[in-house]
Each structure stands twice: as structure tokens, then as C-alpha cells.
Coordinates of C-alpha atoms and ligand atoms in Angstrom, one line a residue:
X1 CA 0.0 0.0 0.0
X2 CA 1.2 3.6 -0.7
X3 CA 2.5 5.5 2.1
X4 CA 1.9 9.1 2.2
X5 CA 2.9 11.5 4.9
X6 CA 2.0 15.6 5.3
X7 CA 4.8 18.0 6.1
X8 CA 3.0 21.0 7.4
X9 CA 5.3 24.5 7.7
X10 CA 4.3 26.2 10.6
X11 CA 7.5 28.1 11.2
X12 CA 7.0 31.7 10.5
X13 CA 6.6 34.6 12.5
X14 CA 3.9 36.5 10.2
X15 CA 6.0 39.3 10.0
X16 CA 3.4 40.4 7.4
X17 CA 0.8 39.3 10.1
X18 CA 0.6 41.8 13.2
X19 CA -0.8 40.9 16.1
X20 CA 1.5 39.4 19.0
X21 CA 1.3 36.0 17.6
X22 CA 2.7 34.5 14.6
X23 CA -0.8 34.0 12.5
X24 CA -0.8 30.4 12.4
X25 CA -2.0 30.2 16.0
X26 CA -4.1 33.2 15.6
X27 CA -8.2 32.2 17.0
X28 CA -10.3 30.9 14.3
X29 CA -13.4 29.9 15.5
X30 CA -13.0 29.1 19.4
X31 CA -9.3 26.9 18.3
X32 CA -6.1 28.0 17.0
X33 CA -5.7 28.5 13.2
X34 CA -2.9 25.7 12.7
X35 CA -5.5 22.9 14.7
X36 CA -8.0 23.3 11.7
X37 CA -5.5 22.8 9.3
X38 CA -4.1 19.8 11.4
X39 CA -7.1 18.4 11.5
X40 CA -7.6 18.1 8.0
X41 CA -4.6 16.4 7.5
X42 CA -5.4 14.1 10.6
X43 CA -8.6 12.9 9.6
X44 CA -8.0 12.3 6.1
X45 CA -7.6 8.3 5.8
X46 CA -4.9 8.3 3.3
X47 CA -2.0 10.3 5.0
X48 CA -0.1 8.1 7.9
X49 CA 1.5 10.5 9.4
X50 CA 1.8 14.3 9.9
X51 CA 5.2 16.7 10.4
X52 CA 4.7 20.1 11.8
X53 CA 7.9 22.2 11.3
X54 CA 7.5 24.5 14.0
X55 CA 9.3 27.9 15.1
X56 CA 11.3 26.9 19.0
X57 CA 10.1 29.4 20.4
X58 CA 6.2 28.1 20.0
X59 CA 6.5 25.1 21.7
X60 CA 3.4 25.5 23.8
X61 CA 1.4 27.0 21.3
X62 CA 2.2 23.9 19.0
X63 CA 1.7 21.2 22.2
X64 CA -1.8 23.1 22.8
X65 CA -2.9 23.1 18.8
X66 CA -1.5 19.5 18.2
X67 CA -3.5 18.1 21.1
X68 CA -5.5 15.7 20.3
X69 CA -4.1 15.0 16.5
X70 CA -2.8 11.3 17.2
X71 CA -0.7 11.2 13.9
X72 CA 0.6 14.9 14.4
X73 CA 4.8 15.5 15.5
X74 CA 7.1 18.5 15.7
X75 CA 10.5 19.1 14.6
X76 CA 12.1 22.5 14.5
X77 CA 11.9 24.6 11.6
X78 CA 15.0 26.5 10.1
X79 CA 15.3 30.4 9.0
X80 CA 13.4 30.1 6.1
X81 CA 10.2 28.3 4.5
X82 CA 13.2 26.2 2.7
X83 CA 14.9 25.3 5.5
X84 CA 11.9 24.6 7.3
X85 CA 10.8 22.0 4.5
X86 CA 14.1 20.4 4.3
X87 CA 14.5 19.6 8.0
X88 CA 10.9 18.3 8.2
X89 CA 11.8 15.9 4.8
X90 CA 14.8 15.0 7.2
X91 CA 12.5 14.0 9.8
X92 CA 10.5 11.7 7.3
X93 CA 13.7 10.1 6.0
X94 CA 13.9 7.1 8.2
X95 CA 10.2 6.3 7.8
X96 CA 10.5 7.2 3.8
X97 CA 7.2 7.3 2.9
X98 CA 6.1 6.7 -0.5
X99 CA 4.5 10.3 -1.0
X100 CA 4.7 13.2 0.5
X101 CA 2.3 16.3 0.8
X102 CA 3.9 19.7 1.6
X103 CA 1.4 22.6 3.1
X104 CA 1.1 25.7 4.5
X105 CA 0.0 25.9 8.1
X106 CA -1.8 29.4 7.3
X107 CA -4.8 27.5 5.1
X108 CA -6.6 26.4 7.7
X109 CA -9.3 25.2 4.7
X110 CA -7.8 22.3 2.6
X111 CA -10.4 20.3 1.8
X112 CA -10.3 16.4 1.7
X113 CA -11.1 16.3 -2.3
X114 CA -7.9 18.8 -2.3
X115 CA -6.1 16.5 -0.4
X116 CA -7.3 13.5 -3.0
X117 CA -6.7 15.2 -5.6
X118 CA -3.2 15.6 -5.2
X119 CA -2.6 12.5 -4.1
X120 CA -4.5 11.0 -7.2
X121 CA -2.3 13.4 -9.6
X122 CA 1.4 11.8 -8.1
X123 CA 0.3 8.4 -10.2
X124 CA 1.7 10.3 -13.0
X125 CA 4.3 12.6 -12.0
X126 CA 7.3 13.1 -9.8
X127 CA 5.7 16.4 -8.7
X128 CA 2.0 18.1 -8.5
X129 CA 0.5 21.7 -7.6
X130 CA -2.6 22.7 -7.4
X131 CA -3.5 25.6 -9.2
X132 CA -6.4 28.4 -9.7
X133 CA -6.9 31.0 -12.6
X134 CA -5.9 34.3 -12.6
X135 CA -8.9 36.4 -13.2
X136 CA -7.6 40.1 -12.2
X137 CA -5.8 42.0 -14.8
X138 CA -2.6 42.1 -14.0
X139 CA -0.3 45.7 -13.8
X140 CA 3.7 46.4 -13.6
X141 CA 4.2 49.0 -11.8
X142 CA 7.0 51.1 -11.6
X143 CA 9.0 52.7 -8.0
X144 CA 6.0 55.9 -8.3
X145 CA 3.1 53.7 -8.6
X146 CA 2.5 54.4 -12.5
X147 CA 1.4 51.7 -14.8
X148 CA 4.3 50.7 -16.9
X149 CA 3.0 47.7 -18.7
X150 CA -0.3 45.7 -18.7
X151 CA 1.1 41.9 -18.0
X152 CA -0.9 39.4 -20.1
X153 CA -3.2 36.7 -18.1
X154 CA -2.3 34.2 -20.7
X155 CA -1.1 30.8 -19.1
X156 CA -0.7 32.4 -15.7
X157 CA -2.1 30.3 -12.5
X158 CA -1.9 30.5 -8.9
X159 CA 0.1 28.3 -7.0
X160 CA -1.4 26.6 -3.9
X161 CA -0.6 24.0 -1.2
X162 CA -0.8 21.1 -0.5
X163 CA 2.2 20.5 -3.1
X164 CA 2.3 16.8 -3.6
X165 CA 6.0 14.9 -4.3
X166 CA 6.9 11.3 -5.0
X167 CA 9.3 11.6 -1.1
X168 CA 12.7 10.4 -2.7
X169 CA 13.0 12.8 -5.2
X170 CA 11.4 16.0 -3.1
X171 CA 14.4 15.0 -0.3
X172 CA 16.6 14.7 -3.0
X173 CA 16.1 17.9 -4.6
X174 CA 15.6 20.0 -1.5
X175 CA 19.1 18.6 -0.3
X176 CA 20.8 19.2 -3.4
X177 CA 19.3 22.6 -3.7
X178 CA 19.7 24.1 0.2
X179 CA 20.2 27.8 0.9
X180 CA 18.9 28.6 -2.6
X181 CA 16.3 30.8 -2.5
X182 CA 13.1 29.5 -4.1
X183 CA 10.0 30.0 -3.0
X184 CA 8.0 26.4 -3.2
X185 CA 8.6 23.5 -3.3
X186 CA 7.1 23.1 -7.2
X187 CA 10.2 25.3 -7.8
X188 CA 12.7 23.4 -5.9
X189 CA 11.6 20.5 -7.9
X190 CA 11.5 22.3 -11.0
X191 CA 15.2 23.4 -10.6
X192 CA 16.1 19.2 -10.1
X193 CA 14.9 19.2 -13.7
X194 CA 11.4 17.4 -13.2
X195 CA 8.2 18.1 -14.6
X196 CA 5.3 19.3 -11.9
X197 CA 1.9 18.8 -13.0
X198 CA -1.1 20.8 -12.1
X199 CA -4.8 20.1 -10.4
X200 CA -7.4 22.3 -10.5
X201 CA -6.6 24.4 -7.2
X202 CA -9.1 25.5 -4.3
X203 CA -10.5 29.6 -4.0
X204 CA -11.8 28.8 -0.4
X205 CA -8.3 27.6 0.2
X206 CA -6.9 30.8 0.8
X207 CA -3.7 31.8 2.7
X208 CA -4.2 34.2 5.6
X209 CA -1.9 36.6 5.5
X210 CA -3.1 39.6 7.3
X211 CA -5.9 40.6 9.9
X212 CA -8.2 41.2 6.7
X213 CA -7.5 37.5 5.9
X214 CA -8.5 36.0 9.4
X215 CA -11.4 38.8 9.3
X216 CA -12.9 37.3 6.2
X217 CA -12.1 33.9 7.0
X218 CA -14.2 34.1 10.2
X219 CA -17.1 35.8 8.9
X220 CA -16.9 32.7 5.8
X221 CA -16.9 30.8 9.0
X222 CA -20.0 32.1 10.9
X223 CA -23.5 30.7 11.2
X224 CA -26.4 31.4 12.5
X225 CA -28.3 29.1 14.7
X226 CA -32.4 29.3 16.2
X227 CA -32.7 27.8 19.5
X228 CA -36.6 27.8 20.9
X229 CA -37.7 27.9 24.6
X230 CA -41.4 27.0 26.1
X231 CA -42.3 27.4 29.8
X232 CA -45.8 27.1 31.4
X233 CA -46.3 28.6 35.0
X234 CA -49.6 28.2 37.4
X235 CA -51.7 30.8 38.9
X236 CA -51.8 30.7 42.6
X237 CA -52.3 33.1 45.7
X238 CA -50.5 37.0 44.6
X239 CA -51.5 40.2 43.6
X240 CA -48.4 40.4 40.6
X241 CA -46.8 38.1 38.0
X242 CA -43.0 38.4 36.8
X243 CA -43.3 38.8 33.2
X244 CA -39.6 39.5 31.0
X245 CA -38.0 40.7 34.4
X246 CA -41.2 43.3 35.0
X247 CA -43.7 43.1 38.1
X248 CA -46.8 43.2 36.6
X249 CA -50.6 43.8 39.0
X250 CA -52.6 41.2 38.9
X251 CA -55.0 39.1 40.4
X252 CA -52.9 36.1 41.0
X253 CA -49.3 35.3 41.5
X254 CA -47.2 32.9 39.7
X255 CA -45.9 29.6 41.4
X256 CA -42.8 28.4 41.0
X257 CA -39.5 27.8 42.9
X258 CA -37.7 31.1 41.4
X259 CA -40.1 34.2 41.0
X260 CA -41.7 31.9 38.2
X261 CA -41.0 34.5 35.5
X262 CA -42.4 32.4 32.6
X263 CA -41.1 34.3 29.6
X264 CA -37.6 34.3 31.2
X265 CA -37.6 30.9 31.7
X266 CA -38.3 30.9 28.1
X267 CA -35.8 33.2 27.0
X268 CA -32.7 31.4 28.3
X269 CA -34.3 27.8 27.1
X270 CA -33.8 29.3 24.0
X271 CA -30.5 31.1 24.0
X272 CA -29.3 27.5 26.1
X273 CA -30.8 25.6 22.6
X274 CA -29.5 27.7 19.7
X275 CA -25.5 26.8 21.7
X276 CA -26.7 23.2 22.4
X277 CA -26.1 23.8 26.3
X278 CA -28.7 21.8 27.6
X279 CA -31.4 23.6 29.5
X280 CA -32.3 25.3 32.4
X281 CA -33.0 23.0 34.5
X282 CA -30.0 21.7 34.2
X283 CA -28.2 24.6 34.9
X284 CA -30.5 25.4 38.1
X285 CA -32.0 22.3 39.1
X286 CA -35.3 22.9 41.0
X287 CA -34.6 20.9 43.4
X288 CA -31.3 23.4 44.8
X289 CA -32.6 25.5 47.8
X290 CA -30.2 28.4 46.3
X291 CA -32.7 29.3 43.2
X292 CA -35.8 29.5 45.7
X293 CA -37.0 32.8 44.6
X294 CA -34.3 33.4 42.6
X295 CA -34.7 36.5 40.2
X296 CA -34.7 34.4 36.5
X297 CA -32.5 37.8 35.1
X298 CA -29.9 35.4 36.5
X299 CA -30.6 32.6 34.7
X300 CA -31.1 34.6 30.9
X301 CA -27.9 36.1 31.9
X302 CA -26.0 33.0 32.7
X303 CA -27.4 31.3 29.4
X304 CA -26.1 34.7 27.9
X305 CA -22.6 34.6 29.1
X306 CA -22.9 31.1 27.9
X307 CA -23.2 32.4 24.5
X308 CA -20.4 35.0 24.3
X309 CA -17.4 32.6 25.9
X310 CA -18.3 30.4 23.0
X311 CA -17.6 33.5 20.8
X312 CA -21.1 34.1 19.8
X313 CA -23.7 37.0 19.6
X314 CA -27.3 37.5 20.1
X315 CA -28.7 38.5 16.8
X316 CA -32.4 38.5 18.3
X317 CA -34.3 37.4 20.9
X318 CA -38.4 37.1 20.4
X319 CA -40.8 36.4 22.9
X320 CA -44.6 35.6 22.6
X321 CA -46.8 35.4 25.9
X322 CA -50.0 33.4 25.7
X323 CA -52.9 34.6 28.5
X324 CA -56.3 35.7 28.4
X325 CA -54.9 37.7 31.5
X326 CA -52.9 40.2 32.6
X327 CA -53.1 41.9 29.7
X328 CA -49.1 42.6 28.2
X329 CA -50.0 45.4 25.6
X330 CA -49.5 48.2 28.4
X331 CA -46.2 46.5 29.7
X332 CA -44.8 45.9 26.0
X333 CA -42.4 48.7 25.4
X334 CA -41.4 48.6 29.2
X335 CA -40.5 44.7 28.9
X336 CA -38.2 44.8 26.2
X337 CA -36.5 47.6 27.4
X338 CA -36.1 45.4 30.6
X339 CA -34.4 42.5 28.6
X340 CA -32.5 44.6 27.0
X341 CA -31.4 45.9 29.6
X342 CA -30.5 42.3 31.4
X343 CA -28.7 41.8 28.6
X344 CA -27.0 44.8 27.6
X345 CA -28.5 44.7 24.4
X346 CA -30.1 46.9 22.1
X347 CA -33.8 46.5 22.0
X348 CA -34.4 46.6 18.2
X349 CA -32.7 42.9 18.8
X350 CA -35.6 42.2 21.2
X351 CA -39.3 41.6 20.6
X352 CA -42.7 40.6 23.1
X353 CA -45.9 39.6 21.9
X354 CA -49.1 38.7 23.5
X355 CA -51.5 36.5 22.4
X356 CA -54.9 34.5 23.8
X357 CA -56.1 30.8 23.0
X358 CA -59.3 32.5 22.8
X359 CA -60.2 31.0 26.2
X360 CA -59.2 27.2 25.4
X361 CA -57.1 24.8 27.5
X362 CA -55.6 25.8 30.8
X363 CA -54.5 29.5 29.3
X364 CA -57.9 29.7 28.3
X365 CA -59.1 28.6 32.1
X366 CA -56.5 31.5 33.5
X367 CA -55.1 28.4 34.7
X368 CA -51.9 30.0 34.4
X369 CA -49.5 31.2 31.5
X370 CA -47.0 30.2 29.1
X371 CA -44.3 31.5 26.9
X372 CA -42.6 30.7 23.9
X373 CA -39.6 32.2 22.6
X374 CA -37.1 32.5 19.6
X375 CA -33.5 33.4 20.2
X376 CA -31.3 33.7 16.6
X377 CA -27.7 33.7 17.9
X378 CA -24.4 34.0 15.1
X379 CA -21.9 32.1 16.1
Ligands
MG1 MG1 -40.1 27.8 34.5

């Protein structure tokens, strides 16, 4: 069976980059940039093993992005992306695997088809690279900025990574050819004399570069997500309800362990569902004496809080109260200021409604009420 290992090059400094961490463990979605990458390489069933060449000085970075990656090891990278590949074909000499797939640790999107594709192109050549079109007109610029010549688009391609190599011959090259200065590994195989052949490259498998990069890469990244709440409280012995954090007059009181704010109860059901956190009574079990009359601004706050440490945001959150009585209308405006105002939110992002069953079932009865609600969260 064919062997095929994935050098990964990790060890640059992102000079281009900013920020106070080389870009390749810059936060992508909740996990370091170089994990996604790793992980495509690790869960792709047709490469054995991974090499990360690594800058010395991230050490703990690496050990925190690798973790979990069972095929995934280190070895120090050298002072340039060419150096860096050499020593990590070094590390894969003793194990000489049949193939050998070279890659950026900055594009965190390789896709598996990528990764096949590549692999499926070295049955015919010492050497592949995927490529994509040029489709920008291209400009030569002089030292002032002014147009000197327009440079024809003709035959032109962008090179990607993962560069596939038949191992032997990649070593080969990249030890005859060290301290040279070219900048792939297409080229160092190029300049052993060997043909390099071409699959159709990736757009979504871009390099980040810059903040803008990461920026765009994580709004690519973001979706949005519905989670829906439902709560039903009894009437019993009162003279006001608890209604969206809002005392409201009325005959009857609410029962319930906490102040029985139904709507609330609601609210974070639904926040806890769009994050797949479970529910509330999970997160306040009943049956703790600590939540007895516990204000429920707590527990929408907590679900919340839930919601931003995973990185997300509350893109809306809409309520809908079902009585024949009290009536909401009057309260409306004054309740979603109140969310709004548990939340630290604005309230265009927050909506109540009222509505009857037209005096069926228990809300009918004024048995008690319930609430449904909506909450549209980006994550
Ligand atoms: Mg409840």
C-alpha cells in the first residue's frame, strides 16, 4: 500500500501578520488556526502521518494546537520556509514514505477532495501543484506607482498548497538545492529538472496573511443558529406576576421555585438551545434551595454569558406570551427595554408579543400562562 505523509510548515513569524502571535495560532473559530489545518490532514484516511515544522520558540502553542491529533509531530523549523521543509523531509527520512504532501500551516481550509486530488495526480508525476486561474488583470508598476505595462493573463495560474512529491525525489532535490532561495517546493523541484503537474486548485483555500484575511475567513466561518424555549407557570395566591423581568398587577401570582418568570424561563431555554447547552434545568436544578426565589434575570444572563465565551452574539431574541390575563400590551415597550437591559443589548434585537387561545385549554381557564420564545444567535 502507498504511504503518504503531510509535512506542514508552521514556522514563520507572520511578519506580514501583526498581532502578537505569529498567524498560524491566531483564534479561528473558538481553536487555533494551525488545529483546523491539522485536523484536516489528521482525519483524512490516506495520510499516515503528519510533520509540523515549528518555530522553537512556540512550543506551547504547538503542544496546545496538536493536542488531540494522534498522527501529528514536531521538529524545528530553520530560518526560512526552505529550510523549514528540508529539516521536516529530514524528519520523514527514516520512515521514507512513498508520497509526501507539503502545506502551508496558514490554510486552515484544505479540503479532503484537495487533499485526493493531489494524491490521485502523483500516479503520473514526480511532482503536483494545485492551481487556480488568474482572473484580475494584472499591472507592472514602476517605484511611483504608475502603470508601466499591462502583464498578459495568458497561461498564468496561482500556485497553492498542498504540493504533492513522490518523497525520494522531493528530499533529493531539497538537499541538493539548500540555501537557494526559491519560494516552493514546485520550484525546488522544477530546478532538479522534473516536470510538476497541475490540479485544478481551491478559491476557499486561501492563505491568511493579514488581519483582513483571518477577518474574512471568520465571517466565511460564521452561522447562525435558532434555539426555541417553552415554559408554562400556574396561577396561585399573589396580587403580581414576573413577566420579562417586569412586576406586573394582577390578580394572581405565579408559582414556582424562582419568581416563576415564565417568559424568562423561556428566553434562556432558547439562547441555552441555539448553543446546544442543555437547559435550564439543568443549569439550576429545582430541586437546589439556592434558586428559591431566585430573580430568573440570572438565569437569561448565565445562558447569555454562555453564548459570548463560545464566541457568539445575540442577533435576536423574540418572545410571545399566551394569556387571556394580565393583559401585556401596556407593559410591552417597558418589557423589552427590561431584557434589553439584562442583557446589555439593544432593543431593536428584542421583541414581546401577547397572544390568547381565545379561552381554550388551561391558558384559556386563566389556569396559568406560558411563553414561547425565539432566540437567533451567530456564532
Ligand atoms: Mg419555568
Amino acid at each position: 500500500m502507498t504511504t503518504c505523509a503531510a509535512l506542514i510548515v508552521a514556522a514563520g513569524r507572520g511578519q506580514r501578520f501583526g498581532g502578537n502571535l505569529p498567524k498560524q495560532y491566531a483564534p479561528l473559530r473558538g481553536e487555533k488556526l494551525l488545529s483546523r489545518t491539522l485536523r484536516a490532514f489528521n482525519s483524512h484516511p490516506k495520510i499516515n502521518r503528519i510533520v509540523v515544522a515549528i518555530h522553537p520558540d512556540d512550543a506551547d502553542s504547538f503542544a496546545e494546537a496538536a493536542k488531540g491529533f494522534v498522527k501529528v509531530t514536531a521538529v524545528h523549523g530553520g530560518a526560512t520556509r526552505q529550510d523549514s521543509v528540508r529539516l521536516g523531509l529530514e524528519a520523514l527520512a527514516d520512515a521514507a514514505p512513498d508520497l509526501v504532501l507539503i502545506h502551508d500551516g496558514a490554510r486552515p481550509m484544505v479540503s479532503a477532495t484537495l487533499i485526493d486530488n493531489v494524491i490521485a495526480g502523483l500516479s503520473q508525476a514526480e511532482g503536483v501543484l494545485p492551481v487556480t486561474p488568474v482572473v484580475d488583470t494584472l499591472k507592472r508598476v514602476n517605484a511611483g506607482g504608475i502603470v508601466g505595462e499591462t502583464v498578459s493573463r495568458e497561461n498564468l495560474v496561482r500556485a497553492q498548497t498542498p504540493q504533492g512529491f513522490r518523497f525520494a525525489t522531493i528530499l533529493k532535490a531539497h538537499r541538493s538545492f539548500a540555501g537557494e532561495a526559491l519560494t516552493d517546493d514546485a520550484a525546488v523541484l522544477e530546478r532538479a529538472g522534473h516536470a510538476v503537474a497541475t490540479v485544478p486548485g481551491d478559491e476557499t483555500n486561501i492563505k491568511v496573511t493579514t488581519m483582513d484575511d483571518l477577518a474574512q475567513l471568520t465571517a466565511a466561518l460564521t452561522e447562525t443558529r435558532v434555539g426555541q424555549g417553552f415554559d408554562v407557570h400556574k396561577f396561585g395566591p399573589g396580587n403580581s406576576v414576573m413577566l420579562c423581568g417586569l412586576t406586573v398587577p394582577h390578580t394572581h401570582g405565579l408559582i414556582g421555585h424562582s419568581d416563576a418568570d415564565v417568559a424568562l424561563h423561556a428566553g434562556t431555554d432558547a439562547i441555552l438551545g441555539a448553543i446546544g447547552a442543555g437547559d435550564i434545568g439543568q443549569h439550576f436544578p429545582p430541586t437546589n434551595p439556592k434558586w428559591r426565589g431566585a430573580a430568573s434575570d440570572k438565569f437569561l444572563k448565565h445562558a447569555y454569558d454562555l453564548l459570548l465565551e463560545r464566541g457568539g452574539a445575540l442577533v435576536h431574541l423574540d418572545f410571545t406570551i399566551i394569556c387571556e390575563r394580565p393583559k401585556v400590551g401596556p407593559h410591552r415597550a417597558a418589557m423589552v427595554a427590561s431584557v434589553a437591559h439584562i442583557l446589555g443589548i439593544a432593543e431593536d434585537r428584542i421583541s414581546v408579543k401577547a397572544t390568547t387561545t381565545e379561552g381554550l385549554g388551561f391558558t384559556g381557564r386563566q389556569e396559568g400562562i406560558a411563553a414561547q420564545a425565539v432566540a437567533t444567535v451567530k456564532l
